[in-house]
Coordinates of C-alpha atoms in Angstrom, one line a residue:
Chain A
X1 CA 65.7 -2.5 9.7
X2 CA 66.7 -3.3 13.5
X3 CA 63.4 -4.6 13.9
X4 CA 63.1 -6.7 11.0
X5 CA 65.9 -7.8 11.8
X6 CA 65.1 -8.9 15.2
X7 CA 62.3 -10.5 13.9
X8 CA 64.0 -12.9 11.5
X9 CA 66.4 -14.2 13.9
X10 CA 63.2 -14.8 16.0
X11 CA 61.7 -16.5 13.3
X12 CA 64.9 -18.9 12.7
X13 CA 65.1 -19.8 16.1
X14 CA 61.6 -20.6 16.5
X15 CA 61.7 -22.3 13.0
X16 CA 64.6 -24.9 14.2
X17 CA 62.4 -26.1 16.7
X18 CA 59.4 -26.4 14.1
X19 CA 61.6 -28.3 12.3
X20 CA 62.5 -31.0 14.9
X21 CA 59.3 -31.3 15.5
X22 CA 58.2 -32.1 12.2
X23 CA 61.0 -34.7 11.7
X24 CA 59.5 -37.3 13.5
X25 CA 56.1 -36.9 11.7
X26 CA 57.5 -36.5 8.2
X27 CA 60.0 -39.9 9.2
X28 CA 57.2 -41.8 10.1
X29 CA 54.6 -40.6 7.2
X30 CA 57.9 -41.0 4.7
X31 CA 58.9 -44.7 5.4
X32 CA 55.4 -46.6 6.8
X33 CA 53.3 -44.0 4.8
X34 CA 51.0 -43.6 8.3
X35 CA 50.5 -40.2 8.9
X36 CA 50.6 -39.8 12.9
X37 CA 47.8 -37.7 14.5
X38 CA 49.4 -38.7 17.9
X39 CA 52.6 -36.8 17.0
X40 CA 51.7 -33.9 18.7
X41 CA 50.6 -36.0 21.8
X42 CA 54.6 -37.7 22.1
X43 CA 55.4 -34.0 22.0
X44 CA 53.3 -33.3 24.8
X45 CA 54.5 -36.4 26.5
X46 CA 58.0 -35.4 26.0
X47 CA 57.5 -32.4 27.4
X48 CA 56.3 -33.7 30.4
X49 CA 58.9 -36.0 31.0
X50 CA 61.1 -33.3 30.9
X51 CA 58.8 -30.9 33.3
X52 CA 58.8 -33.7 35.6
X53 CA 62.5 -34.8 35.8
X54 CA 63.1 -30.7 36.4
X55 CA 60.2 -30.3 38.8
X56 CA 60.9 -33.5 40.9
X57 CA 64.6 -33.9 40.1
X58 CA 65.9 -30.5 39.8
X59 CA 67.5 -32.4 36.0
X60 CA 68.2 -29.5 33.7
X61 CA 65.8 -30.2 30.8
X62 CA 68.5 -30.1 28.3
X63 CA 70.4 -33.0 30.4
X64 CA 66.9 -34.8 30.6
X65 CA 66.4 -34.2 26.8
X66 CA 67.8 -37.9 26.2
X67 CA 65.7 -39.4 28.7
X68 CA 62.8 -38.2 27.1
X69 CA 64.2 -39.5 23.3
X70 CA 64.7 -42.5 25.3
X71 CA 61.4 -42.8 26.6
X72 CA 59.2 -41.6 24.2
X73 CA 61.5 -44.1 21.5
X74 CA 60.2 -47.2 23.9
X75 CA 56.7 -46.0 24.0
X76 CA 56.5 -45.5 20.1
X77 CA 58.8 -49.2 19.4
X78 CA 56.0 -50.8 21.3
X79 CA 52.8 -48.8 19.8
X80 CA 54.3 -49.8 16.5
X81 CA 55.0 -53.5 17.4
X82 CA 51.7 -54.3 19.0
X83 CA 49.4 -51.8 17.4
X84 CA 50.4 -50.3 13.9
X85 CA 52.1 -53.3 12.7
X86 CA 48.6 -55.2 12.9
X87 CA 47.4 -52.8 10.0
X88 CA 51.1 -52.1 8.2
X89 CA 50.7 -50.9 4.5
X90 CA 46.7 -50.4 5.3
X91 CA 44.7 -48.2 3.8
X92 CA 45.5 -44.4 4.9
X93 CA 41.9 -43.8 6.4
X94 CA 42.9 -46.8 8.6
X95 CA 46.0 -45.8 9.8
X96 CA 44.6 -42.1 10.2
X97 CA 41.7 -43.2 12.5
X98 CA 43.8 -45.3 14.4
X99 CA 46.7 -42.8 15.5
X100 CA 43.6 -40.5 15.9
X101 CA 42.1 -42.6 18.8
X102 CA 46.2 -42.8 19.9
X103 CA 45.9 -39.1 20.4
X104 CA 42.8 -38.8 22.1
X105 CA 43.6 -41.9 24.3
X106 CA 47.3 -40.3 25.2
X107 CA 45.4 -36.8 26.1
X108 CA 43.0 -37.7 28.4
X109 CA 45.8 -40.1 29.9
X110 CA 47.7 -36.7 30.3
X111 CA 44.7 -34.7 31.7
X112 CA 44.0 -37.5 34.0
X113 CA 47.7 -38.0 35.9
X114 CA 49.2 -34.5 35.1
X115 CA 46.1 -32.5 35.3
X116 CA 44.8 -29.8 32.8
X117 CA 47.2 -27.1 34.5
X118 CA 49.3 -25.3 32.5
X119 CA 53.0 -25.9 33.6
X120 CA 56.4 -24.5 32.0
X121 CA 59.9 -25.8 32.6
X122 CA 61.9 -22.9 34.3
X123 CA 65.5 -23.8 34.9
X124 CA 67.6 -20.1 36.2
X125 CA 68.9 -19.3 33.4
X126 CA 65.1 -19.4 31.2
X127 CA 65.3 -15.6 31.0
X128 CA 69.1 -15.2 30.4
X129 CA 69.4 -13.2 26.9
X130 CA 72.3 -12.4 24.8
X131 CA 73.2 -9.8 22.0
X132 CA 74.4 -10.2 19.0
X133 CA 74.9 -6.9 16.2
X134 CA 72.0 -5.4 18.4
X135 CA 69.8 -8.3 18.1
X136 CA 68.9 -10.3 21.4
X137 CA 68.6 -13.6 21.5
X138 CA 66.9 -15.5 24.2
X139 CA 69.4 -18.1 25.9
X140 CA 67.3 -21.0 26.0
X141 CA 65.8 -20.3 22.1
X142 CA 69.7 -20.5 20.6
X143 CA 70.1 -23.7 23.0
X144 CA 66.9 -25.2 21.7
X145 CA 67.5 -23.9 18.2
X146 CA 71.0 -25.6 18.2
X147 CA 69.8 -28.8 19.8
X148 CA 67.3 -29.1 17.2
X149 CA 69.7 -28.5 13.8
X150 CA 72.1 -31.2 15.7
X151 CA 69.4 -33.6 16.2
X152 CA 68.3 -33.3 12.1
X153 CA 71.7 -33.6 11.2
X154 CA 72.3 -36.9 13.0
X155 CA 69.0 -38.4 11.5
X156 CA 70.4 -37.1 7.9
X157 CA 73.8 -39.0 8.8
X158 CA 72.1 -42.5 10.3
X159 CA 69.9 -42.5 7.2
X160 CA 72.7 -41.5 4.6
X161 CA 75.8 -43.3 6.2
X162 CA 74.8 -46.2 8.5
X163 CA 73.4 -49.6 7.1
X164 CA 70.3 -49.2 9.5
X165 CA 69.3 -46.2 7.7
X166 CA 70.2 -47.2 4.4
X167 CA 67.7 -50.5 4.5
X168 CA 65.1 -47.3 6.1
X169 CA 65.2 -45.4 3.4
X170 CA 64.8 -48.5 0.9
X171 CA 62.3 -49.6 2.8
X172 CA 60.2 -46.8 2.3
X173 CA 61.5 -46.8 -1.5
X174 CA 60.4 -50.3 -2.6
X175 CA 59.3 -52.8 0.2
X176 CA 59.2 -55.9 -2.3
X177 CA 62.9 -55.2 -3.1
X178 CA 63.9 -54.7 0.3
X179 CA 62.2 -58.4 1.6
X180 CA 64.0 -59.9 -1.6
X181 CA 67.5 -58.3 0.2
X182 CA 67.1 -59.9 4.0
X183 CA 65.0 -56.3 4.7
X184 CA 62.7 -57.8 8.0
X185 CA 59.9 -54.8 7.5
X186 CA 58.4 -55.7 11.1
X187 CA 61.5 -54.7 13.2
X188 CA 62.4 -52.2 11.0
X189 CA 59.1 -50.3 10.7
X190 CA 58.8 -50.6 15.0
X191 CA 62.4 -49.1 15.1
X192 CA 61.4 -46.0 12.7
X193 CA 58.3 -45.3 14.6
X194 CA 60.2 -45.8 18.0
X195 CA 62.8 -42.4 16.0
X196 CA 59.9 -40.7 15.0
X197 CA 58.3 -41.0 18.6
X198 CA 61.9 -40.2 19.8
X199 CA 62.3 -37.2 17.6
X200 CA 58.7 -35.8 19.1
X201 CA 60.2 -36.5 22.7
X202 CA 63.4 -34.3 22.1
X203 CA 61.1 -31.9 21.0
X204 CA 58.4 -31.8 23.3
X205 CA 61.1 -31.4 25.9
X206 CA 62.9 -28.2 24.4
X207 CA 59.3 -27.0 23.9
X208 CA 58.7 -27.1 27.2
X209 CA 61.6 -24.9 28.0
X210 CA 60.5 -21.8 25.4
X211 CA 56.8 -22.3 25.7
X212 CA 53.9 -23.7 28.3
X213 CA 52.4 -27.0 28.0
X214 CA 49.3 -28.9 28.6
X215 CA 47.9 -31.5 27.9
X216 CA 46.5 -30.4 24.7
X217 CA 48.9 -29.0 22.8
X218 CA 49.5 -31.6 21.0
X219 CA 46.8 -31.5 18.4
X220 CA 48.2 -27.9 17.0
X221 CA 51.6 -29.1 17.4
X222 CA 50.3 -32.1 15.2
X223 CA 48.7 -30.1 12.3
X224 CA 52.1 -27.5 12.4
X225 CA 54.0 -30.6 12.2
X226 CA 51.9 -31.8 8.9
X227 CA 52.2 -28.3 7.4
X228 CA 56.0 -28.1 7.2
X229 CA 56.5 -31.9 6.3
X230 CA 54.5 -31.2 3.2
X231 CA 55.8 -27.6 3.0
X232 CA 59.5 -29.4 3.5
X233 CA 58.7 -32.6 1.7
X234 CA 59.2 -36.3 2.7
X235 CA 62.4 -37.3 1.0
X236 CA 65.2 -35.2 2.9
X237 CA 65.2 -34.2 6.9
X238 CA 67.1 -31.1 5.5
X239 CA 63.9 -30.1 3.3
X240 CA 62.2 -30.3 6.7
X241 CA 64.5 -27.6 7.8
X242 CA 64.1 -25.3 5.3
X243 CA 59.9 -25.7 6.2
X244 CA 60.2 -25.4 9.6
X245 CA 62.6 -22.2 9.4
X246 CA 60.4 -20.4 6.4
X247 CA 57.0 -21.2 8.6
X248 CA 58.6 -19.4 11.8
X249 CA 59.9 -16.8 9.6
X250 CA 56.9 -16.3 8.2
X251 CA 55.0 -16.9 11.5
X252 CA 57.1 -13.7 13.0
X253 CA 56.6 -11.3 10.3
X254 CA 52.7 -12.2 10.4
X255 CA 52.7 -12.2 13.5
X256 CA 54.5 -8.3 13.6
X257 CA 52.8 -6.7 10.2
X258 CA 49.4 -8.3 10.5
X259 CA 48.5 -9.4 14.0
X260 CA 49.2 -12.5 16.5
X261 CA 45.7 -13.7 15.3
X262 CA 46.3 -14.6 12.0
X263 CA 49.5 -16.0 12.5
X264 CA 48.4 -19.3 11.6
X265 CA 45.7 -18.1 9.2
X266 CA 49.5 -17.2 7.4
X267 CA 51.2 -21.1 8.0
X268 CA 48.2 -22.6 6.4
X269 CA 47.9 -20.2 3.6
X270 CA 51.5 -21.1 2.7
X271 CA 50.0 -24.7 2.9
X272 CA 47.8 -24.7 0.7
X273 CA 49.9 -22.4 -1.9
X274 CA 52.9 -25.0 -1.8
X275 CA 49.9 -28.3 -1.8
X276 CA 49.0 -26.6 -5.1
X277 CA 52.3 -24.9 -6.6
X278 CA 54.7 -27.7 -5.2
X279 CA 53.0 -30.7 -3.9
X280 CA 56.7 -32.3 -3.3
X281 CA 57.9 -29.6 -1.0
X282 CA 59.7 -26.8 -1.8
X283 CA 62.9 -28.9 -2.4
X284 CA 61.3 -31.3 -3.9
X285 CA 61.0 -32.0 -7.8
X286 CA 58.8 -29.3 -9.3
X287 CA 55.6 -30.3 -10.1
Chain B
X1 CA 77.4 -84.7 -13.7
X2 CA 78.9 -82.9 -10.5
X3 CA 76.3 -82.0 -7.1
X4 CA 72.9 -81.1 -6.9
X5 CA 73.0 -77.7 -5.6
X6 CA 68.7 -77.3 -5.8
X7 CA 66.4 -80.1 -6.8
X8 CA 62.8 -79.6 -6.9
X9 CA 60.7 -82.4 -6.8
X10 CA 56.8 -82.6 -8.0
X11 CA 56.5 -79.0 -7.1
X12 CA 53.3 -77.4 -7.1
X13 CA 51.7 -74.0 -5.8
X14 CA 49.1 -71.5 -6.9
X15 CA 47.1 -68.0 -5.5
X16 CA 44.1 -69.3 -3.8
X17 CA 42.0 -71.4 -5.4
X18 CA 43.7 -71.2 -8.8
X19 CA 46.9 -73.6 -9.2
X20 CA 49.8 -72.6 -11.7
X21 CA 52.5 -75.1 -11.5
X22 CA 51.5 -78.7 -12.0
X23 CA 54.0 -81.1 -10.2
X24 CA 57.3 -79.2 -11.8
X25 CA 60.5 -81.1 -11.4
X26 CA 63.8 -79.4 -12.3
X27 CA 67.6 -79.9 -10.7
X28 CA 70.5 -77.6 -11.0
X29 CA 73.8 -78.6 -10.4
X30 CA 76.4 -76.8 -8.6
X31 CA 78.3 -74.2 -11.2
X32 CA 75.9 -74.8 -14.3
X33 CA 73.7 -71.9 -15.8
X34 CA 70.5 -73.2 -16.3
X35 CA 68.1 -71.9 -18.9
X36 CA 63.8 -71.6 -17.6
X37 CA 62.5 -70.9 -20.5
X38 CA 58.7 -70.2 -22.1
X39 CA 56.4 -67.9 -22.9
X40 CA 54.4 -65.5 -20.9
X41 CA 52.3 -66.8 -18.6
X42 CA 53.6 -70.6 -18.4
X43 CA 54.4 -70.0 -14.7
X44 CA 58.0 -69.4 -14.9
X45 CA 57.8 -66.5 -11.8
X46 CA 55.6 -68.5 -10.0
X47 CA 58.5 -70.9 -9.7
X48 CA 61.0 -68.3 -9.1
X49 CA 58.4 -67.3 -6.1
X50 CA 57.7 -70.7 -4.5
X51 CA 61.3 -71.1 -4.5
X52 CA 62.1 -68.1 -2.7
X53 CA 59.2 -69.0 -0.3
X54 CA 57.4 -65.9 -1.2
X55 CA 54.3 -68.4 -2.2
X56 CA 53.5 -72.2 -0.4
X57 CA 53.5 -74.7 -2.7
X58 CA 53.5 -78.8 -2.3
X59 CA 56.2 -80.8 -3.2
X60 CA 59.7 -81.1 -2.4
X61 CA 62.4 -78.4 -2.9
X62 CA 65.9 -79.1 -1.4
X63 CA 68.6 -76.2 -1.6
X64 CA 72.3 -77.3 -0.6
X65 CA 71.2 -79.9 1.3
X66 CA 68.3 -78.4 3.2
X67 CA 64.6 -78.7 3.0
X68 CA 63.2 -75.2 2.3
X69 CA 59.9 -76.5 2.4
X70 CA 58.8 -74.9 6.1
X71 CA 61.7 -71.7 5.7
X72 CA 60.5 -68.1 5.6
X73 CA 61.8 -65.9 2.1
X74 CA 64.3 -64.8 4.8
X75 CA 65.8 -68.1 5.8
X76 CA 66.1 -68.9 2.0
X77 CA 67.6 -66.1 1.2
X78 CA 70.1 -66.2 4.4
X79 CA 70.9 -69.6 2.8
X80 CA 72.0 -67.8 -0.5
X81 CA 69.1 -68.4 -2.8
X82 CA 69.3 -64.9 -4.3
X83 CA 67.1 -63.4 -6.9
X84 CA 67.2 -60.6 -9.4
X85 CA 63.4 -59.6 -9.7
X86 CA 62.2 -59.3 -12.8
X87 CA 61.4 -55.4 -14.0
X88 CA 64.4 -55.0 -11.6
X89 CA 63.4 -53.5 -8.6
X90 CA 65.9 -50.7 -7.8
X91 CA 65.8 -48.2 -4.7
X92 CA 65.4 -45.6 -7.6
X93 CA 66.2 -42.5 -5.4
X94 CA 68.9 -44.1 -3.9
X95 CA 72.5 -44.0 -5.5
X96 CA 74.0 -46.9 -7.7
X97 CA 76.3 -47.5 -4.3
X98 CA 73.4 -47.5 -1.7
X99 CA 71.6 -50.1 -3.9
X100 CA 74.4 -52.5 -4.1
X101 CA 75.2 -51.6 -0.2
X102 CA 71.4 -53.0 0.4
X103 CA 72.7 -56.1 -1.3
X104 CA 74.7 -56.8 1.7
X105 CA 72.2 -55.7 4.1
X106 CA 72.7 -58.8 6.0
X107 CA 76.1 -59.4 5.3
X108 CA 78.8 -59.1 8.7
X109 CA 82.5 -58.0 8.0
X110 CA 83.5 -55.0 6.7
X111 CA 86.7 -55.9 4.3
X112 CA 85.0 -58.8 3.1
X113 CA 82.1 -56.7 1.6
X114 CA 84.5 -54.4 0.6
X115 CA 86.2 -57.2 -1.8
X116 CA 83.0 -58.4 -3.1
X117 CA 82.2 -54.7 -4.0
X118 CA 85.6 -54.5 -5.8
X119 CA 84.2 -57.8 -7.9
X120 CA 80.9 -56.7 -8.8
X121 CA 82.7 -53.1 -10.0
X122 CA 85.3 -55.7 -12.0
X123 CA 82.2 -56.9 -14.0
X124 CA 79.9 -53.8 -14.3
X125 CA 83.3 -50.9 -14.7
X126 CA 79.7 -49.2 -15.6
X127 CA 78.5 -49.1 -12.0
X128 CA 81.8 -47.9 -10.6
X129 CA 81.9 -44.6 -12.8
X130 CA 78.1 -44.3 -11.8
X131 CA 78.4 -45.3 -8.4
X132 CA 77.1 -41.6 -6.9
X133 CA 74.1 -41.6 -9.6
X134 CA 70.9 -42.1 -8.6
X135 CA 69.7 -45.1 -9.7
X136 CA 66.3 -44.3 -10.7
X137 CA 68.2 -41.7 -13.5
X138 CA 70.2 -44.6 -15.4
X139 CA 69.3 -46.1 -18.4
X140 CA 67.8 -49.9 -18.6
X141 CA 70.9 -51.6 -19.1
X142 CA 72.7 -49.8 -16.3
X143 CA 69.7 -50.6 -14.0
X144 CA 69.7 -54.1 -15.0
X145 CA 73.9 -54.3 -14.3
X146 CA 72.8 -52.4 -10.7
X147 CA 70.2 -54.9 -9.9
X148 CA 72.4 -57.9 -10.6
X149 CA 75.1 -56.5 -8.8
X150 CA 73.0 -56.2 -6.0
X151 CA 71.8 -59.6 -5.5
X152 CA 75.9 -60.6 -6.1
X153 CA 76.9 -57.9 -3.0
X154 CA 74.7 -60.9 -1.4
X155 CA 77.4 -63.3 -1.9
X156 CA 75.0 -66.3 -3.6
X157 CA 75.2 -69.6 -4.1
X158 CA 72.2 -69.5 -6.3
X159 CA 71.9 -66.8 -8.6
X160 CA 68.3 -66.5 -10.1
X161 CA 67.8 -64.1 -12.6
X162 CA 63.9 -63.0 -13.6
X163 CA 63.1 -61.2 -17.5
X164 CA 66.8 -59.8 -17.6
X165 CA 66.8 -58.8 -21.0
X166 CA 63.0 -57.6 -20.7
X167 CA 63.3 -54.2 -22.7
X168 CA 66.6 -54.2 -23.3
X169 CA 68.8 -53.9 -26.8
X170 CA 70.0 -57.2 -28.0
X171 CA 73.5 -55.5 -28.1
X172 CA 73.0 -54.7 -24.1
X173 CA 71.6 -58.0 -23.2
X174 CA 75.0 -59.7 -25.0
X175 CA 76.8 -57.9 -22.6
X176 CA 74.9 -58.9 -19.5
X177 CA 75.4 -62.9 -21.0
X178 CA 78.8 -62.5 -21.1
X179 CA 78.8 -61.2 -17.9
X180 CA 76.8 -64.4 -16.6
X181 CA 79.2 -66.2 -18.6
X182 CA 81.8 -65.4 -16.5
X183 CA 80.9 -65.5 -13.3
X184 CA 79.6 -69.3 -13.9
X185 CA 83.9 -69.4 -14.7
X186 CA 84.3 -68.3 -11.1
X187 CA 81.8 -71.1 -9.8
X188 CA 78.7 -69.4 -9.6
X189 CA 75.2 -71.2 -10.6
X190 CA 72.6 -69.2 -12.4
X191 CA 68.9 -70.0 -12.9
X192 CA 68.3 -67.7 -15.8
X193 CA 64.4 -67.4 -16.4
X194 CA 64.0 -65.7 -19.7
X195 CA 60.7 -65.2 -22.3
X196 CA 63.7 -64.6 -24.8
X197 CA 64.4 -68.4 -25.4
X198 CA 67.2 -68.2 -27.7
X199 CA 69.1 -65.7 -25.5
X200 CA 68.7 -67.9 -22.4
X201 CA 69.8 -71.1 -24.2
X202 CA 72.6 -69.3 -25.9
X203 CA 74.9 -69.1 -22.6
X204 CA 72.9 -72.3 -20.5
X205 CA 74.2 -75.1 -20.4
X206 CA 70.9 -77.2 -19.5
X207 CA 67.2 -75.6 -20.2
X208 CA 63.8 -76.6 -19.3
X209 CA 61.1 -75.4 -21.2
X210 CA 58.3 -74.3 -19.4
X211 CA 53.8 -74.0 -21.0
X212 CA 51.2 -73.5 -18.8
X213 CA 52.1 -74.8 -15.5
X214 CA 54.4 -77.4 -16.3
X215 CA 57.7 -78.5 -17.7
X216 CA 57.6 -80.0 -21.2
X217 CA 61.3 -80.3 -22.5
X218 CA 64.0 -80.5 -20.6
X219 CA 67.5 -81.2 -22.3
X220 CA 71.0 -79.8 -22.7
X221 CA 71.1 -76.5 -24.2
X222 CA 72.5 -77.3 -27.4
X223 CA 69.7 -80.2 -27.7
X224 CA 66.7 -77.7 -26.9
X225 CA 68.2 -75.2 -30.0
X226 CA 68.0 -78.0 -32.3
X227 CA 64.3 -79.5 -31.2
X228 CA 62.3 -78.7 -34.1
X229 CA 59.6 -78.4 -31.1
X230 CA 61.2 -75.5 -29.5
X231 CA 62.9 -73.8 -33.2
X232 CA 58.9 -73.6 -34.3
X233 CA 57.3 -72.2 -31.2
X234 CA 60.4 -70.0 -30.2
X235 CA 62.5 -69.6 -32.0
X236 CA 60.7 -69.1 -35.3
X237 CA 62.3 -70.9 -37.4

């Protein structure tokens, strides 16, 4: 029972930071209907902004985490406004082939100035644990874990509450309708991509506090990312939540009852059971 | 005859190769409901689109006093040529609220959006009760009162309204004419494009009947119910 239950809170904590960095994808796939094989690379990226303002600054990663948003927003604004808006609303083989050139430019970029090493950020307190009804919870997982669920929430609130949002979210809805209102699509696609990118930053930098990177982690992080959008469906950053938590739950109990191996073997499984009992997500309208 | 709010002059516009309107003339003064009427096809939303610049077109159209002839959809619409599209066009997973909200998009100022909400609940108590609904979930008549409230949240000085009582109950699309009815009171002008000719002209006050790419009757309401012309292939009678 102790160990199961040790295994659940592992599960949640890992989950809340599947779930951030699903957001960004299922953001972007959700409003310009491109689904971005580079995620995984501004994750990576992210991370490395954060490795290097710790490394070279001595900036605790979770101070940095802004600077990474902020950069990785930038980079993503600008790949939308000079790249992606020139095949907006294209056909999905398009879009795919172009964010998958993204990615493989972006990694050997990586390889090239930070080298194929693999790197971790270690700031004192990385192996700092804490108990709670016997269960003991890594420091820097419950930081990372928290970060995440604040960072979803805020994108729930800008999209729900703030006019920016709002004209996202009809955006995605009905594009015709949205021009007819004053909507300008351009700006407003280039700004969701820049949050999506932003979203993968924040994330790539608490991932480089709980895990190693390199510069190719992003094309696993990329197809986890995929599997817990659809699993969470497109319409509600809370859905993405509840994907990202049930994968790392069900990630830790595979990874306990059946073997580290087949953990993923497990989150793919679960993909193709929800693609074919509940293609909107598991909050999503049955099917 | 008070001022020319829009004026069109000799307009004409097509997709590609294939032209639609031939050399369409039509004026619409300030606080008038005017009535664009004919059958499917005539080209009555290809007007609606050149004049919301969503299509090129030659000619002349001038829109309280400027030339919209080189302006993008968004520059006509920042000058208030607002449309309700037809088949209505709601954010369907979006509540009756968000959708009016989107009206304002580009609307500054807080309390002064706030007062124009309070006026388009006045008209439509419907949308107030529903306001947390989704839209998508309402029936046709309540979609049609959200999508006009919409474009009003957009404070216009042109209100253009596409196929409003397309699929609706004669009893629902009264309602919406009496609602048009009385914001023309207020000072508003309407461009009502309707298939259903004898609805349109019932509240209009001037009509222009529209076949296949060009205007053939224009007149005051009253005159185009009693053309024998327009009673035998609209109305009828």
């Amino acid at each position: 029972m102790q160990l199961l239950a040790q295994i659940l809170a592992n599960g949640v904590l890992l989950g809340g930071l599947y779930a951030l960095m699903a957001l960004g994808l299922a953001l972007i796939w959700g409003v310009l209907n491109i689904v971005n094989l580079a995620h995984g690379a501004f994750i990576m990226l992210g991370a490395y902004v954060g490795y290097y303002l710790f490394s070279l600054f001595h900036i605790d990663p979770f101070v940095a985490l802004p600077v990474s948003m902020g950069a990785l927003f930038c980079l993503g604004y600008l790949i939308q406004r000079h790249l992606l808006n020139l095949i907006a609303r294209a056909p999905m083989f398009n879009t795919l082939l172009i964010t998958f050139g993204l990615d493989v430019v972006l990694t050997y970029l990586a390889q090239m100035f930070f080298s194929a090493d693999f790197r971790t950020i270690n700031p004192g307190y990385a192996g700092a644990n804490f108990t709670l009804f016997g269960i003991t919870l890594p420091l820097v997982r419950v930081l990372a874990f928290l970060v995440a669920i604040v960072l979803t929430v805020a994108l729930w609130l800008f999209l729900s509450r703030f006019r920016v949002g709002r004209a996202i979210r009809a955006t995605a809805q009905n594009l015709g309708a949205a021009r007819l209102y004053g909507v300008e699509p351009r700006r407003l696609y280039a700004l969701t991509f820049g949050l999506g990118a932003a979203l993968a930053g924040g994330a790539g930098d608490l991932y480089g506090v709980v895990s190693q990177i390199n510069p190719y982690i992003g094309a696993a992080l990329t197809a986890k990312s995929f599997a817990i959008a659809i699993i969470g469906g497109l319409e509600n950053p809370l859905g993405v939540v509840v994907g990202g938590i049930f994968l790392g739950i069900v990630e830790s109990l595979t990874a306990l009852y059946v073997g580290p191996t087949y953990v993923d073997v497990a989150s793919f499984g679960i993909l193709v059971l929800v693609l074919i009992l509940r293609p909107n997500g598991l909050l999503g309208a049955a099917a | 005859m008070s001022e020319s709010l829009l004026s069109v002059q000799g307009l004409s516009a097509g997709y590609g190769e294939m032209s639609v309107l031939r050399e369409v003339t039509i004026d619409v003064s300030r606080g008038e409901i005017v009535a664009l009427v004919g059958s499917n096809g005539a080209g009555k939303t290809t007007l609606l689109r050149a004049l919301s610049r969503m299509i090129a077109s030659t000619g002349r159209i001038e829109f309280d006093g400027h030339d919209l002839h080189d302006l993008s959809p968004d520059q006509a619409f920042g000058l208030g040529l607002v449309q309700v599209p037809e088949g209505r066009q709601l954010f369907d997973k979006m509540t009756v609220l968000e959708n009016l909200m989107m009206g304002a998009y580009r609307r500054r100022g807080k309390t002064d959006i706030r007062a124009t909400l309070e006026y388009v609940y006045e008209l439509f108590p419907r949308l107030h009760e529903r306001r947390a609904q989704r839209a998508g979930s309402m029936s046709g008549g309540e979609q049609q009162m959200c999508a006009m409230g919409r474009a009003l949240m957009a404070k216009p000085k042109l209100l253009m309204v596409d196929e409003m009582s397309l699929g609706l109950a004669p009893v629902i699309v009264d309602q919406l004419l009496d609602v048009l009815s009385a914001i023309r009171k207020q000072g508003m002008t309407v461009l009502l494009i309707e298939q259903d000719v004898f609805a349109a002209l019932q509240v209009a006050d001037r009509g222009y009947v529209m076949e296949t790419g060009a205007v053939t009757r224009a007149g005051t309401a009253q005159a185009l119910i009693e053309d024998p012309e327009v009673k035998r292939a609209y109305l009828g009678l």
